[in-house]
Amino acid sequence: MAKEFSVRPVIFPSSIPSTPYTRRPGSSSPPPPFQTAPRTSSPLPFIPFDIPSTSSAPPPLYSGVPIASSSSGYFEDEPPLLEELGINTRQIWCKTVSILNPIRLDPVLHEDGDLSGPFMFLLSFGLFQLLAGKFYFGIVLGWVIMASLFLYSTFNMIAGRNGCLDLYRCFSIIGYCMLPMVIFSAGSLFLPHGGTLIFAIGMVFVFWSTWVCTSLLLRLASCGDEHRGLVGYACWLVYLLFSLLVIF
């Protein structure tokens, strides 16, 4: 038999009390249920997002100096990036043209040594050999360093106190005189290997590089032509090794 229980009905208040509820000591009445705060009907304040025109406003200031922007001309007086890095493209082009014409060689252009042109020629030589299936980048760089040290020591021993050739300029001259070897490396891609034709053409380019390098070394170091044979033989050995990389 089910037992019946008497349950008192729950009555919720219809209005929110204006005063906060404080429970008195000794009172057994329960607190009123939680009520949310009433929403106000006032709208949010309007915030304008108008962007001022940049044409009429002056450029921003930082420590009293206007900050340059891409639209202003504050970078017009700045030198080019290649010039800041020490790469003179016009000078490299003039030196390259002088090497291509060994009859009218101008040693004045090579008085200021640089490494940008020689590095470009060495990289081109290695890339053409890479197209032929030969990975010679490390060998080419190592041989150029050893050749520069060899020619530097040989020339200074021959010239004695009259020699005024520094290692930096020696490396620059050897690198620029690699231009005939670069042309030979590019042309060898279209020549049959293992025959006398490529060997004969290689000797022509070796003589070209030897003649130019010897003339530049003797003229820039203010040394007479009495040692041309010894300096030319050293240069011939250097560029002969590079031609053998192409032939074999």
Tab-separated table of N, CA and C in Angstrom, residues 17 19 55 83 122 157 203 223:
chain	number	residue	atom	x	y	z
A	17	PRO	N	13.081	42.325	-5.121
A	17	PRO	CA	13.132	43.238	-3.978
A	17	PRO	C	14.087	44.370	-4.253
A	19	THR	N	15.549	46.185	-1.957
A	19	THR	CA	16.632	46.211	-0.966
A	19	THR	C	17.303	44.859	-0.946
A	55	SER	N	47.682	62.185	-46.674
A	55	SER	CA	48.250	63.207	-47.559
A	55	SER	C	48.402	64.546	-46.853
A	83	GLU	N	76.536	48.694	-53.711
A	83	GLU	CA	77.654	49.578	-53.384
A	83	GLU	C	77.984	49.521	-51.899
A	122	LEU	N	84.591	31.719	-60.855
A	122	LEU	CA	84.830	30.379	-60.307
A	122	LEU	C	83.524	29.596	-60.179
A	157	MET	N	109.585	36.299	-54.502
A	157	MET	CA	110.968	35.815	-54.456
A	157	MET	C	111.751	36.282	-55.681
A	203	MET	N	94.668	24.300	-75.102
A	203	MET	CA	95.970	24.961	-75.039
A	203	MET	C	95.884	26.420	-75.473
A	223	CYS	N	107.390	45.657	-62.090
A	223	CYS	CA	108.559	44.804	-62.301
A	223	CYS	C	108.884	44.778	-63.793
